[in-house]
PDB file of C-alpha atoms in Angstrom:
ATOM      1  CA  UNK A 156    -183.061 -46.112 -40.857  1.00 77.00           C
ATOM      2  CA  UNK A 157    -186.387 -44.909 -40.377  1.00 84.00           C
ATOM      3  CA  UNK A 158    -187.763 -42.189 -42.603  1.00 90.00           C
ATOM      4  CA  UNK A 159    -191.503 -40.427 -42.478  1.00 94.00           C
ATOM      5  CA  UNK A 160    -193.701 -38.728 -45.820  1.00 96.00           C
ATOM      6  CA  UNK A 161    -195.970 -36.509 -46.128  1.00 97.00           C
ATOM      7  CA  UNK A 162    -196.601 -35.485 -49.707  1.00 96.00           C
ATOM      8  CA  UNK A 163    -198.782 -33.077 -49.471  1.00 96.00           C
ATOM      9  CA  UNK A 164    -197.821 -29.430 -48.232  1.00 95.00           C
ATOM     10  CA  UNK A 165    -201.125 -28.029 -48.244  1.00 97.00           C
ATOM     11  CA  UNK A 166    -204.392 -29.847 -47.404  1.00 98.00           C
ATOM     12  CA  UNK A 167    -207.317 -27.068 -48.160  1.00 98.00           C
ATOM     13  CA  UNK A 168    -210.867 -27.819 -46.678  1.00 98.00           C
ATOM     14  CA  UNK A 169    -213.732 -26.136 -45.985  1.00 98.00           C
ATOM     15  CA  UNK A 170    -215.208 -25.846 -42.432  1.00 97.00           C
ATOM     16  CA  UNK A 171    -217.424 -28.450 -41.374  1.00 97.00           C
ATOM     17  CA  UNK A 172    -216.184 -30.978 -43.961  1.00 98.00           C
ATOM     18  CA  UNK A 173    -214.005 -34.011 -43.096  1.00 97.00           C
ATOM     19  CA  UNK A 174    -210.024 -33.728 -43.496  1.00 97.00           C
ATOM     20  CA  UNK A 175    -207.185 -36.284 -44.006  1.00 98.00           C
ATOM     21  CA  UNK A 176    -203.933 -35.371 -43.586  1.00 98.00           C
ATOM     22  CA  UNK A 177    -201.724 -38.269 -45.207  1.00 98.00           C
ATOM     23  CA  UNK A 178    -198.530 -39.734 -43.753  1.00 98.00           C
ATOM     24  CA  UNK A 179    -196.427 -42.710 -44.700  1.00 97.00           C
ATOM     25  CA  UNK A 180    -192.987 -43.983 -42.781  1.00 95.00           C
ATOM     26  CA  UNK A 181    -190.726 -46.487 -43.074  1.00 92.00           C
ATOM     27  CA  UNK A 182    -188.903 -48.603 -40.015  1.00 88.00           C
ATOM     28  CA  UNK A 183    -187.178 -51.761 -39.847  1.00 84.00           C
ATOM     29  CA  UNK A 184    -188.644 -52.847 -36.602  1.00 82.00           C
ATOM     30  CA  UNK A 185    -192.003 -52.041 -34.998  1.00 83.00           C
ATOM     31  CA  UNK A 186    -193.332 -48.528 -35.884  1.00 88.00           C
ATOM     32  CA  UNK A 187    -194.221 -46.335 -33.174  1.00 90.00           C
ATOM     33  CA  UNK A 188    -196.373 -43.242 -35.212  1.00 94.00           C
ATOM     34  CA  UNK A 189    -197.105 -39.738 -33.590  1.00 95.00           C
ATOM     35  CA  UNK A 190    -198.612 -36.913 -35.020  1.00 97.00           C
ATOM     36  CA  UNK A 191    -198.039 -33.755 -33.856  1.00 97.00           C
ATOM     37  CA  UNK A 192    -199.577 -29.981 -34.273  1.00 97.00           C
ATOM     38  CA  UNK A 193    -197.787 -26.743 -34.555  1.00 97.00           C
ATOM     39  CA  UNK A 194    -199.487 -23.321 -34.306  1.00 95.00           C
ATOM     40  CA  UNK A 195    -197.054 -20.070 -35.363  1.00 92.00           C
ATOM     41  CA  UNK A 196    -194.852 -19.336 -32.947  1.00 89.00           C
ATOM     42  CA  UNK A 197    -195.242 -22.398 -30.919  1.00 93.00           C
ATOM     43  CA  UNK A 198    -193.768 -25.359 -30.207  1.00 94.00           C
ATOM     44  CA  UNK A 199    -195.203 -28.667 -31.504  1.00 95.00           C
ATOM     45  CA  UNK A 200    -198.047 -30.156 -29.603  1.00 95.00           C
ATOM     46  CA  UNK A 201    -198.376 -34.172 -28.981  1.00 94.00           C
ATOM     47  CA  UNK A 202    -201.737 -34.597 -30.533  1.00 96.00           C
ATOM     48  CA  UNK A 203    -201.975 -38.782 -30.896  1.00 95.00           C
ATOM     49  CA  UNK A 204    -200.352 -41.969 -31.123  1.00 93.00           C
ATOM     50  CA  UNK A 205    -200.023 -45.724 -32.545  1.00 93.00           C
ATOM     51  CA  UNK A 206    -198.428 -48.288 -30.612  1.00 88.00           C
ATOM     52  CA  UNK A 207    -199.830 -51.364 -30.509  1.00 85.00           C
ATOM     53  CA  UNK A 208    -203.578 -52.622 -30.796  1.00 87.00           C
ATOM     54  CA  UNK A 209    -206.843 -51.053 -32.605  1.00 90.00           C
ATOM     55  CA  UNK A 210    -205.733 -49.474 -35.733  1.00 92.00           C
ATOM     56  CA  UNK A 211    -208.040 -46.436 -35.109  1.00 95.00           C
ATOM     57  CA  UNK A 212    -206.447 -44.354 -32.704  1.00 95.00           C
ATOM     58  CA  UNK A 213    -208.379 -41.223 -31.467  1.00 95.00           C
ATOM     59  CA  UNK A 214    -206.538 -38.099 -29.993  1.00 93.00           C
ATOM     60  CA  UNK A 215    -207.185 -34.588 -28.162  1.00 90.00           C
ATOM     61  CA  UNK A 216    -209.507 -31.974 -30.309  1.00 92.00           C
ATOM     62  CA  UNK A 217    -211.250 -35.043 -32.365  1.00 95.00           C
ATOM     63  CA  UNK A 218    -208.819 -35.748 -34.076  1.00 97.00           C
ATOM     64  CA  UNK A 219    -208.257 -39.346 -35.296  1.00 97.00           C
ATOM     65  CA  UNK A 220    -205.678 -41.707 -37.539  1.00 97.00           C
ATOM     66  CA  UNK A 221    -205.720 -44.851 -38.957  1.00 96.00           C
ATOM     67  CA  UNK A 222    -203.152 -46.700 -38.915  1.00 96.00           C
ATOM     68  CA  UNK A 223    -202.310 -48.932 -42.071  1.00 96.00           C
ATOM     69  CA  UNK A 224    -199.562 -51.622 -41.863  1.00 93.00           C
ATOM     70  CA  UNK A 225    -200.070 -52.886 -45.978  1.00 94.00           C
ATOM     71  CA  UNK A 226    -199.775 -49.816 -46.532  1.00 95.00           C
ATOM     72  CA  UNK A 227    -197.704 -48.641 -44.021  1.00 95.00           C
ATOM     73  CA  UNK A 228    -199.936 -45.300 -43.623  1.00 97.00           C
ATOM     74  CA  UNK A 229    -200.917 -43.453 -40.559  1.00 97.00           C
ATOM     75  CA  UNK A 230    -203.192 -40.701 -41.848  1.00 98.00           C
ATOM     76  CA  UNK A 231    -204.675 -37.902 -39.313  1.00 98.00           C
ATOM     77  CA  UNK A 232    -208.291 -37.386 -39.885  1.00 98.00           C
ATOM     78  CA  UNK A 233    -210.874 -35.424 -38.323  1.00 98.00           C
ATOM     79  CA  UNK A 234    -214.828 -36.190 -39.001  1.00 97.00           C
ATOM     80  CA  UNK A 235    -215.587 -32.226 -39.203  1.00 97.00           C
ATOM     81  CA  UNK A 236    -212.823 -29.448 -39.754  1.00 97.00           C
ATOM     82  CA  UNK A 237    -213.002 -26.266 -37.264  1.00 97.00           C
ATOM     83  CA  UNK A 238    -211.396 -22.825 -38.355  1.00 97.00           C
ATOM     84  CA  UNK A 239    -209.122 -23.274 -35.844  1.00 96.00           C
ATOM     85  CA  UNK A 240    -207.841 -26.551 -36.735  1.00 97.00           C
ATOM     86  CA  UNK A 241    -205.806 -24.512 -39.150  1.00 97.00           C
ATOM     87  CA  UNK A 242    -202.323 -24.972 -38.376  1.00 97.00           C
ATOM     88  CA  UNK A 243    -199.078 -26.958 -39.349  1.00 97.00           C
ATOM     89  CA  UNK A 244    -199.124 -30.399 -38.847  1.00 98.00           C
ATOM     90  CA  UNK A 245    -196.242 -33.368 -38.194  1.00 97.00           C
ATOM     91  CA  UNK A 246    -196.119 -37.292 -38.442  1.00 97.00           C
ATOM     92  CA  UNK A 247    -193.447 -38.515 -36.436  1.00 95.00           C
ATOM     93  CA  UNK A 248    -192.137 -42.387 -36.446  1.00 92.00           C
ATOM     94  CA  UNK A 249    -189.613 -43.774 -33.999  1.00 86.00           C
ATOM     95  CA  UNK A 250    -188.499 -47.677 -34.939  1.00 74.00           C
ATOM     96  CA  UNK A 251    -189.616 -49.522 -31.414  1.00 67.00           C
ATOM     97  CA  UNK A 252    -187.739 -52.454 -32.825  1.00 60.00           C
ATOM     98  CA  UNK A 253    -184.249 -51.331 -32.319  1.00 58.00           C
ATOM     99  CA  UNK A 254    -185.309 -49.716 -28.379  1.00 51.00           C
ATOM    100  CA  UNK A 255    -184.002 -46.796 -29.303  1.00 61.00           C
ATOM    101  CA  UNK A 256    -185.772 -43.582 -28.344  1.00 75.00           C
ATOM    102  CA  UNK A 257    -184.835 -41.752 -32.305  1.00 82.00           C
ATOM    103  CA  UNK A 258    -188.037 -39.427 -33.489  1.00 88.00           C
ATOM    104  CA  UNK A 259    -188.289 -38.254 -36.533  1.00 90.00           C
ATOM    105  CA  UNK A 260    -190.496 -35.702 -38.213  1.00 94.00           C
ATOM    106  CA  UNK A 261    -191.815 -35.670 -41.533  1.00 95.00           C
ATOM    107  CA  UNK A 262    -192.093 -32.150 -43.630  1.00 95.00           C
ATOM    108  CA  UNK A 263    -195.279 -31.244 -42.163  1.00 96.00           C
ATOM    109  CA  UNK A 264    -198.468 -30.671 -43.596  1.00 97.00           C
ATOM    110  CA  UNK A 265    -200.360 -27.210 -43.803  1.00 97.00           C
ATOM    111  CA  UNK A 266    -203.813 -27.519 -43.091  1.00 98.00           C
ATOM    112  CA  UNK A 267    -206.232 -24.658 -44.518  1.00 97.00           C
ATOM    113  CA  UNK A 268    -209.672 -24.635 -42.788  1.00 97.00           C
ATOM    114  CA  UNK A 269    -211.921 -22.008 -44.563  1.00 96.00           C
ATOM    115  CA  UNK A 270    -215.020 -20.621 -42.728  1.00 95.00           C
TER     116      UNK A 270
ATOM    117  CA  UNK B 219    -196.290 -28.623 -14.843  1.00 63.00           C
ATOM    118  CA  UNK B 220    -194.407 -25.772 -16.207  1.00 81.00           C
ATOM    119  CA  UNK B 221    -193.622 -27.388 -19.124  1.00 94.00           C
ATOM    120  CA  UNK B 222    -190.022 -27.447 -20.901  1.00 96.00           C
ATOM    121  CA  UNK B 223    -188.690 -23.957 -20.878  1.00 97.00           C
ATOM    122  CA  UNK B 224    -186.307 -22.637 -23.134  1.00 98.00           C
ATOM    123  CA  UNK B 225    -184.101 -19.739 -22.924  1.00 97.00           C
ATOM    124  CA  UNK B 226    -183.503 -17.042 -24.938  1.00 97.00           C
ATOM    125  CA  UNK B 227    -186.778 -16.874 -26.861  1.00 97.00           C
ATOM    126  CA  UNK B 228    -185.331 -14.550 -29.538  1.00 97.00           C
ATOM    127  CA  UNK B 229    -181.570 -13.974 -30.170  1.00 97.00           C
ATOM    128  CA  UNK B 230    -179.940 -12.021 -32.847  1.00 98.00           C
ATOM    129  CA  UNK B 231    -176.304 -12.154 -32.962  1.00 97.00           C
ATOM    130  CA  UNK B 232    -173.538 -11.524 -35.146  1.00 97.00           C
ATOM    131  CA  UNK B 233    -171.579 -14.039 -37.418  1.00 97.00           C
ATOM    132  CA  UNK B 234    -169.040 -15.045 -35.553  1.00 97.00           C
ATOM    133  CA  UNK B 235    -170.202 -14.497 -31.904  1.00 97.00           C
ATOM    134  CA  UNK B 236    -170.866 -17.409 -29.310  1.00 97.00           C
ATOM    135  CA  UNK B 237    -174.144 -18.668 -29.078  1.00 98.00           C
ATOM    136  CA  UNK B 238    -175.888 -20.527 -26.015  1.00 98.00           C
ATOM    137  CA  UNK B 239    -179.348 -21.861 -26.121  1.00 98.00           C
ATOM    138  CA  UNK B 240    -181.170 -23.354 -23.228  1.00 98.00           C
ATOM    139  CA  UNK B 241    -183.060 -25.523 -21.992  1.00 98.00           C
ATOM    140  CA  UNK B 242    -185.007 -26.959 -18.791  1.00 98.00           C
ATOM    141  CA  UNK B 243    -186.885 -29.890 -19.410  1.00 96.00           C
ATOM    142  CA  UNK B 244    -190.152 -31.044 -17.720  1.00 93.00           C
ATOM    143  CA  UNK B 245    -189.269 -32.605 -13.695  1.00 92.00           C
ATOM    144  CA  UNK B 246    -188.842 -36.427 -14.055  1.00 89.00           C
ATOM    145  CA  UNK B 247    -188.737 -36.827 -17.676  1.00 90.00           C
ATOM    146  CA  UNK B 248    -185.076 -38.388 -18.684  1.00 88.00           C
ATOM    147  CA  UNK B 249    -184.947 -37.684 -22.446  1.00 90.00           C
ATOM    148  CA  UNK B 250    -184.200 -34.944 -23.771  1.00 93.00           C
ATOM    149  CA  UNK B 251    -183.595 -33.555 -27.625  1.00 94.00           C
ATOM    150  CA  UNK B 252    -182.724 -30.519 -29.368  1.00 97.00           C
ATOM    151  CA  UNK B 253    -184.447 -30.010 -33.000  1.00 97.00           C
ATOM    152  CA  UNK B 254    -183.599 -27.008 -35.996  1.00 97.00           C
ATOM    153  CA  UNK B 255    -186.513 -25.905 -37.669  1.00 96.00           C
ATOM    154  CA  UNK B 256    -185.788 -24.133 -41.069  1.00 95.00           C
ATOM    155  CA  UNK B 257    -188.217 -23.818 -44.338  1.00 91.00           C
ATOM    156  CA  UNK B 258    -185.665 -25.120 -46.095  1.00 91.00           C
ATOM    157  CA  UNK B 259    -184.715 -28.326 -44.012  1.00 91.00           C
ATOM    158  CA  UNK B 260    -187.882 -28.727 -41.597  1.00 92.00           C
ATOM    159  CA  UNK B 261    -187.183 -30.057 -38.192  1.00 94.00           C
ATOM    160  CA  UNK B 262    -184.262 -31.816 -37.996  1.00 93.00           C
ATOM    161  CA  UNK B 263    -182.856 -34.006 -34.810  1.00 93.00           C
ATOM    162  CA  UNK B 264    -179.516 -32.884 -33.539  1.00 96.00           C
ATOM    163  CA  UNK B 265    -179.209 -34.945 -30.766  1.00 94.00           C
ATOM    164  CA  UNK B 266    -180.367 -36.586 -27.696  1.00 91.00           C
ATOM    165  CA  UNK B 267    -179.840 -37.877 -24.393  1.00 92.00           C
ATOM    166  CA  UNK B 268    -181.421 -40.174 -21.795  1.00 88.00           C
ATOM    167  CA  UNK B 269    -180.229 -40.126 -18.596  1.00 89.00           C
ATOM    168  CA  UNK B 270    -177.646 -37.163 -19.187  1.00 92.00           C
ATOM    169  CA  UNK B 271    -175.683 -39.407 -21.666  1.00 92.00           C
ATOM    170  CA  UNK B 272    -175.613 -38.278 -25.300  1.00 93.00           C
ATOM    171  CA  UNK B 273    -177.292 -41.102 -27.619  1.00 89.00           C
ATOM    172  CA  UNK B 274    -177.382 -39.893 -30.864  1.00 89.00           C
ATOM    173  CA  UNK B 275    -175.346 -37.053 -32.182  1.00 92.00           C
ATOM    174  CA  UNK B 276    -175.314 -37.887 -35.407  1.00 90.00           C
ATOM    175  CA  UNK B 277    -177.360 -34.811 -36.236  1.00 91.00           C
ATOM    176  CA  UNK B 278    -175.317 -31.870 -35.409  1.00 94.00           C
ATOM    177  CA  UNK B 279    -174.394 -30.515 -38.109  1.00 88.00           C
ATOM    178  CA  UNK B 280    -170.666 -29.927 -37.945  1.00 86.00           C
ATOM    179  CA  UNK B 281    -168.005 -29.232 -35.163  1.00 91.00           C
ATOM    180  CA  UNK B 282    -169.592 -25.819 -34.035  1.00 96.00           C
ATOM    181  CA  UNK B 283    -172.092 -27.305 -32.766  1.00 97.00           C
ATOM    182  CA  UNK B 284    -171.767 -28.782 -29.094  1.00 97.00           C
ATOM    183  CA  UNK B 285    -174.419 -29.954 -26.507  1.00 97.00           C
ATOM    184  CA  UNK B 286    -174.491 -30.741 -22.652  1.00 97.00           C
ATOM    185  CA  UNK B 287    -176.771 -32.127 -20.177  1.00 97.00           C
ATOM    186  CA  UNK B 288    -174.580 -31.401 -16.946  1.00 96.00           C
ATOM    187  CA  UNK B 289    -177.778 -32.784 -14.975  1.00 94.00           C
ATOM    188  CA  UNK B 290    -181.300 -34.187 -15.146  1.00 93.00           C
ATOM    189  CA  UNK B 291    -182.765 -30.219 -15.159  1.00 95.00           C
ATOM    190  CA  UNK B 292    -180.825 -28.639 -17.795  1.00 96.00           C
ATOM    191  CA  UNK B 293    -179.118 -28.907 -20.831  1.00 98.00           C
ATOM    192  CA  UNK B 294    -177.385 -25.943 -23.754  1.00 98.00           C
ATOM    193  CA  UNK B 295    -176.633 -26.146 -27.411  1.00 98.00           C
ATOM    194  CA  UNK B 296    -173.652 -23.722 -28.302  1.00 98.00           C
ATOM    195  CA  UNK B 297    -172.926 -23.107 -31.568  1.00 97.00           C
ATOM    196  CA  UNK B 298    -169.499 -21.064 -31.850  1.00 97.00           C
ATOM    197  CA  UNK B 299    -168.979 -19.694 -34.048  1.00 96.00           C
ATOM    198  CA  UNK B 300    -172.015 -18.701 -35.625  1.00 96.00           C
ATOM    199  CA  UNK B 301    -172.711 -18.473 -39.015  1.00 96.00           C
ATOM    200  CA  UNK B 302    -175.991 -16.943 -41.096  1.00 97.00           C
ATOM    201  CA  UNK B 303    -176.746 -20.463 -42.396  1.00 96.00           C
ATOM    202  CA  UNK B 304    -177.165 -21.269 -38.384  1.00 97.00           C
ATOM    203  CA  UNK B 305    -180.334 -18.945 -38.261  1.00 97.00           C
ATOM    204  CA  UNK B 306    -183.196 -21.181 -37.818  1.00 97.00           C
ATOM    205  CA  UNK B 307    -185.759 -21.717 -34.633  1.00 97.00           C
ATOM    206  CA  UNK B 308    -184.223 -24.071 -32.236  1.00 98.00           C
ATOM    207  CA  UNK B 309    -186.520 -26.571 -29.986  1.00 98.00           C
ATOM    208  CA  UNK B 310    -185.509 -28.430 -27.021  1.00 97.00           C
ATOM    209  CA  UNK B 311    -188.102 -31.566 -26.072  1.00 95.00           C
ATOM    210  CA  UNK B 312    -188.065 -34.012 -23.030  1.00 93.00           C
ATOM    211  CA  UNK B 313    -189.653 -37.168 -22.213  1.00 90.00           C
ATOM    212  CA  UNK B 314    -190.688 -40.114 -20.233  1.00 84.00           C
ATOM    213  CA  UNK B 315    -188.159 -43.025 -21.231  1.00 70.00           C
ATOM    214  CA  UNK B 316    -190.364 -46.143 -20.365  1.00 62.00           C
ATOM    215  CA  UNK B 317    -189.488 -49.562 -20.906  1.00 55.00           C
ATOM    216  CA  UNK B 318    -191.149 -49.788 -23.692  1.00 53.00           C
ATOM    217  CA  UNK B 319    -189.898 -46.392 -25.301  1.00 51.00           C
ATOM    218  CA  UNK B 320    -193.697 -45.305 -26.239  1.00 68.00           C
ATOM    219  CA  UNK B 321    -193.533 -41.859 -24.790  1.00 78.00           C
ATOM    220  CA  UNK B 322    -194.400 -38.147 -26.746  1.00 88.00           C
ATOM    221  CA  UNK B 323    -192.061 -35.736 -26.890  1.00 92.00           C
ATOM    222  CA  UNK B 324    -193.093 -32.224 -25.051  1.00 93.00           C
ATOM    223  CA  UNK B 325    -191.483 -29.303 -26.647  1.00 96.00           C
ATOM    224  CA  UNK B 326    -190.604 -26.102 -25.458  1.00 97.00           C
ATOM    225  CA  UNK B 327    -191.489 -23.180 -27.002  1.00 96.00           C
ATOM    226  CA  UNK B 328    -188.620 -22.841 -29.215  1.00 97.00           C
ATOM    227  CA  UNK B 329    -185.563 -19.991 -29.331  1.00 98.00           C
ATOM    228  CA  UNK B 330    -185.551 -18.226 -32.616  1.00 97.00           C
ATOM    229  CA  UNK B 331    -182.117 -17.830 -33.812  1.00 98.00           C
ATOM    230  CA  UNK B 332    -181.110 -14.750 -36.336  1.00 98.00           C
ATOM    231  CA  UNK B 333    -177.273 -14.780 -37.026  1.00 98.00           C
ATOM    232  CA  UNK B 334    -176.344 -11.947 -39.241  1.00 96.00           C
TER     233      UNK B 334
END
C-alpha cells in the first residue's frame, strides 16, 4: 500500500527567504509524486509533478521539488517565499507500478510567509 | 473549461436526514473521485471510478455511504442517514486516465457538510 509524510505541520519563513516543504512516501512500484496547494475555502490546486526523468521538477508560481529516490523524498521548494505563497500545502503519491489510478494525500503542510 | 463543479456548496442538515452531494466533472476527463476533508482525519479517498465503473471503494466509510456515476458528466455521494461525525468538506476531482496513469487530479471547489 502506498502511504505519503509530511512531518511538519507548520513551515514558518520570512518573505524573500527560500522555503522547503518536506515530503516522504512509500510505494511498492514506481512512484508517481504530486504536490498540491490549497487556499481557505478552495479546492486543492495541481501545482507539480514527478514521473519519470530529471529529478528537479519545476511547477506553476516558482515553485520547485526534488525528487529523492535513496531517500525516497520529494520536497517542494521555492528559491524566494511571497506573502501569498501562504497557504496549505499537499504531497500526493499514486504507485504507477500496480496501473492503478489510487492518490493519496499526505497531512498537509501549513506554510507561514511573513512580510 | 468550467472546471469540476460541485453542488451544494454549503449544506446543513439534520442527523438523520438524506444527504446528496454532487458533482460534474471536467468534459472528457474519465476519472473521477470523491475525498472528506476533516482536521481530524485530513483528506481521505472514498472512492473512485474510471470510465463510470467504481474502482476502489474501499474508502467509504461504512454502509451509509453510497456513490454513482450514472454517466461520464455526473456523479453523487449520498450519505443516509447522516450523522454529526459525517460533517466534514466533501471534494469531488476528475481526470485524464492516460495509458500511463500520470494525470493530476482537478478538484472542485468542495461542498461543506454540517450535520447537526
Amino acid at each position: 500500500a502506498q502511504s505519503v509524510a509530511q512531518p511538519e505541520d507548520q513551515v514558518n519563513v520570512a518573505e524573500g527567504n527560500p522555503l522547503t516543504v518536506k515530503c516522504t512516501y512509500s510505494v511498492s512500484g514506481n512512484p508517481y509524486l504530486f504536490w498540491y496547494v490549497q487556499y481557505p475555502n478552495r479546492g486543492l490546486q495541481f501545482l507539480l509533478k514527478y514521473i519519470t526523468g530529471d529529478n528537479l521538477v519545476k511547477g506553476s508560481y516558482g515553485f520547485e521539488a526534488e525528487f529523492n529516490k535513496s531517500q525516497t523524498s520529494f520536497h517542494l521548494k521555492k528559491p524566494s517565499a511571497l506573502v501569498s505563497d501562504s497557504a496549505l500545502y499537499f504531497c500526493a503519491v499514486r504507485d504507477g507500478g500496480t496501473g492503478g489510478f489510487k492518490t493519496i494525500f499526505g497531512a498537509g503542510t501549513r506554510l507561514f510567509v511573513k512580510a | 473549461d468550467a472546471g469540476v463543479i460541485q453542488s451544494p456548496r454549503h449544506e446543513v442538515t439534520e442527523m438523520g436526514q438524506e444527504v446528496t452531494l454532487r458533482c460534474k466533472p471536467i468534459s472528457g476527463h474519465n476519472s473521477l473521485f470523491w475525498y472528506r476533508q476533516t482536521m481530524m482525519r485530513g483528506l481521505e479517498l472514498l472512492i473512485y471510478f474510471n470510465n463510470n465503473v467504481p474502482i476502489d471503494d474501499s474508502g467509504m466509510p461504512e454502509d451509509r455511504f453510497s456513490a454513482k456515476m450514472p454517466n461520464a458528466s455526473f456523479s453523487t455521494l449520498k450519505i443516509q442517514p447522516s450523522e454529526p461525525r459525517d460533517s466534514a468538506v466533501y471534494f469531488c476531482a476528475s481526470s485524464l486516465k492516460g495509458g500511463s496513469h500520470t494525470g493530476e487530479l482537478f478538484f472542485g471547489e468542495g461542498s461543506r457538510l454540517t450535520v447537526l
